[in-house]
Amino acid sequence: MRIAGIGCRPGTPLPALLAALKAAGGADALATIPERAPELRPLADAHSLPLHLVAVAGIATPTQSTRIRAAFGTGSVAEAAAVAAGGRLTHPRRTFGPVTIAIAEVP
C-alpha cells in the first residue's frame, strides 16, 4: 500500500492537490498534519482514500526545511506524515507548486 504524505500551504485548492497526487504516481491512502485536514479532506473524500491525521513533531526526515522545522518540529511535513502513518519512506518529498508529497510503502 502506498501512503502519500502531503504538506501544503493553507488554502491550497483541490485541483492543485489532485494534480500533485497524480504527478507523484497516486496513492492508496493520504497522511498529513491535523492543521491541513481542511485542504486534504476533499481530496480524500473525492477519491475514497483514507486520510490519516498524524503528529509529526520529532520525526527525523531525510530532507530538511528550516521553516518547516521551526513551525512543525520536523524537517518535512510530507515525509514525516508518510512515516507516522505507518509506512517506510520510499520516495522523499517532491514539490509540485504549493504541494509537497512524499511516498511511503506499507508491506
Coordinates of C-alpha atoms in Angstrom, one line a residue:
M1 CA 0.0 0.0 0.0
R2 CA 1.3 3.5 -1.0
I3 CA 0.8 6.3 1.5
A4 CA 1.2 9.8 0.2
G5 CA 2.4 12.1 2.9
I6 CA 1.2 15.6 1.9
G7 CA 2.2 19.1 3.0
C8 CA 0.7 22.2 1.5
R9 CA 0.1 25.8 2.1
P10 CA -3.2 26.8 3.9
G11 CA -6.0 27.2 1.4
T12 CA -4.4 25.1 -1.4
P13 CA -7.2 24.3 -3.9
L14 CA -8.4 20.8 -4.7
P15 CA -7.2 20.9 -8.3
A16 CA -3.6 21.7 -7.2
L17 CA -3.7 18.8 -4.7
L18 CA -5.1 16.4 -7.3
A19 CA -2.5 17.4 -9.9
A20 CA 0.3 16.9 -7.4
L21 CA -1.0 13.5 -6.3
K22 CA -1.3 12.3 -9.9
A23 CA 2.2 13.6 -10.7
A24 CA 3.5 11.7 -7.7
G25 CA 2.0 8.5 -9.1
G26 CA -1.1 8.2 -6.9
A27 CA -1.6 6.5 -3.5
D28 CA -3.8 4.2 -1.6
A29 CA -4.0 6.5 1.4
L30 CA -3.2 10.1 2.4
A31 CA -1.4 11.4 5.5
T32 CA -1.0 14.9 6.8
I33 CA -1.0 17.0 9.9
P34 CA -4.3 17.9 11.5
E35 CA -3.9 21.6 10.5
R36 CA -4.2 20.6 6.8
A37 CA -7.3 18.5 7.2
P38 CA -9.5 21.2 5.6
E39 CA -7.4 21.1 2.5
L40 CA -6.9 17.3 2.3
R41 CA -10.4 16.1 3.3
P42 CA -12.0 17.0 0.0
L43 CA -9.3 15.1 -1.9
A44 CA -9.6 12.0 0.3
D45 CA -13.4 12.1 0.0
A46 CA -13.5 12.6 -3.7
H47 CA -11.3 9.6 -4.3
S48 CA -12.4 7.4 -1.4
L49 CA -9.0 7.4 0.2
P50 CA -8.3 7.0 3.9
L51 CA -6.9 10.2 5.4
H52 CA -4.5 9.8 8.4
L53 CA -4.1 12.9 10.5
V54 CA -0.8 12.5 12.4
A55 CA 1.6 14.3 14.7
V56 CA 4.9 14.9 13.1
A57 CA 7.0 16.7 15.7
G58 CA 10.2 15.0 16.4
I59 CA 10.2 12.6 13.4
A60 CA 13.5 12.6 11.6
T61 CA 13.3 13.2 7.8
P62 CA 16.0 12.8 5.1
T63 CA 15.2 16.3 3.8
Q64 CA 15.1 19.5 5.9
S65 CA 13.3 22.8 5.6
T66 CA 14.3 25.3 8.4
R67 CA 10.9 27.0 8.0
I68 CA 9.0 23.7 8.4
R69 CA 11.3 22.6 11.3
A70 CA 10.5 25.9 13.2
A71 CA 6.8 25.6 12.5
F72 CA 6.2 21.8 13.0
G73 CA 9.2 20.3 14.7
T74 CA 10.3 18.1 11.7
G75 CA 12.2 18.7 8.5
S76 CA 9.4 17.8 6.2
V77 CA 5.7 17.5 6.9
A78 CA 5.2 15.2 3.9
E79 CA 8.0 12.8 4.8
A80 CA 7.1 12.7 8.5
A81 CA 3.4 12.3 7.8
A82 CA 4.0 9.3 5.5
V83 CA 6.2 7.6 8.1
A84 CA 3.9 8.5 11.0
A85 CA 1.0 6.8 9.1
G86 CA 2.9 3.6 9.3
G87 CA 4.9 3.5 6.1
R88 CA 8.6 3.1 5.2
L89 CA 9.7 6.1 3.2
T90 CA 10.5 5.1 -0.4
H91 CA 10.3 8.4 -2.2
P92 CA 11.5 11.6 -0.5
R93 CA 9.5 14.8 -0.8
R94 CA 8.9 16.4 -4.2
T95 CA 7.3 19.8 -4.6
F96 CA 4.5 20.5 -7.0
G97 CA 3.7 24.2 -6.7
P98 CA 2.1 24.7 -3.3
V99 CA 2.1 20.9 -2.6
T100 CA 4.8 18.7 -1.2
I101 CA 4.4 14.9 -1.4
A102 CA 6.5 12.0 -0.1
I103 CA 5.6 8.4 -0.7
A104 CA 5.9 5.6 1.9
E105 CA 5.1 1.9 1.4
V106 CA 3.3 -0.3 3.9
P107 CA 4.0 -4.1 3.4

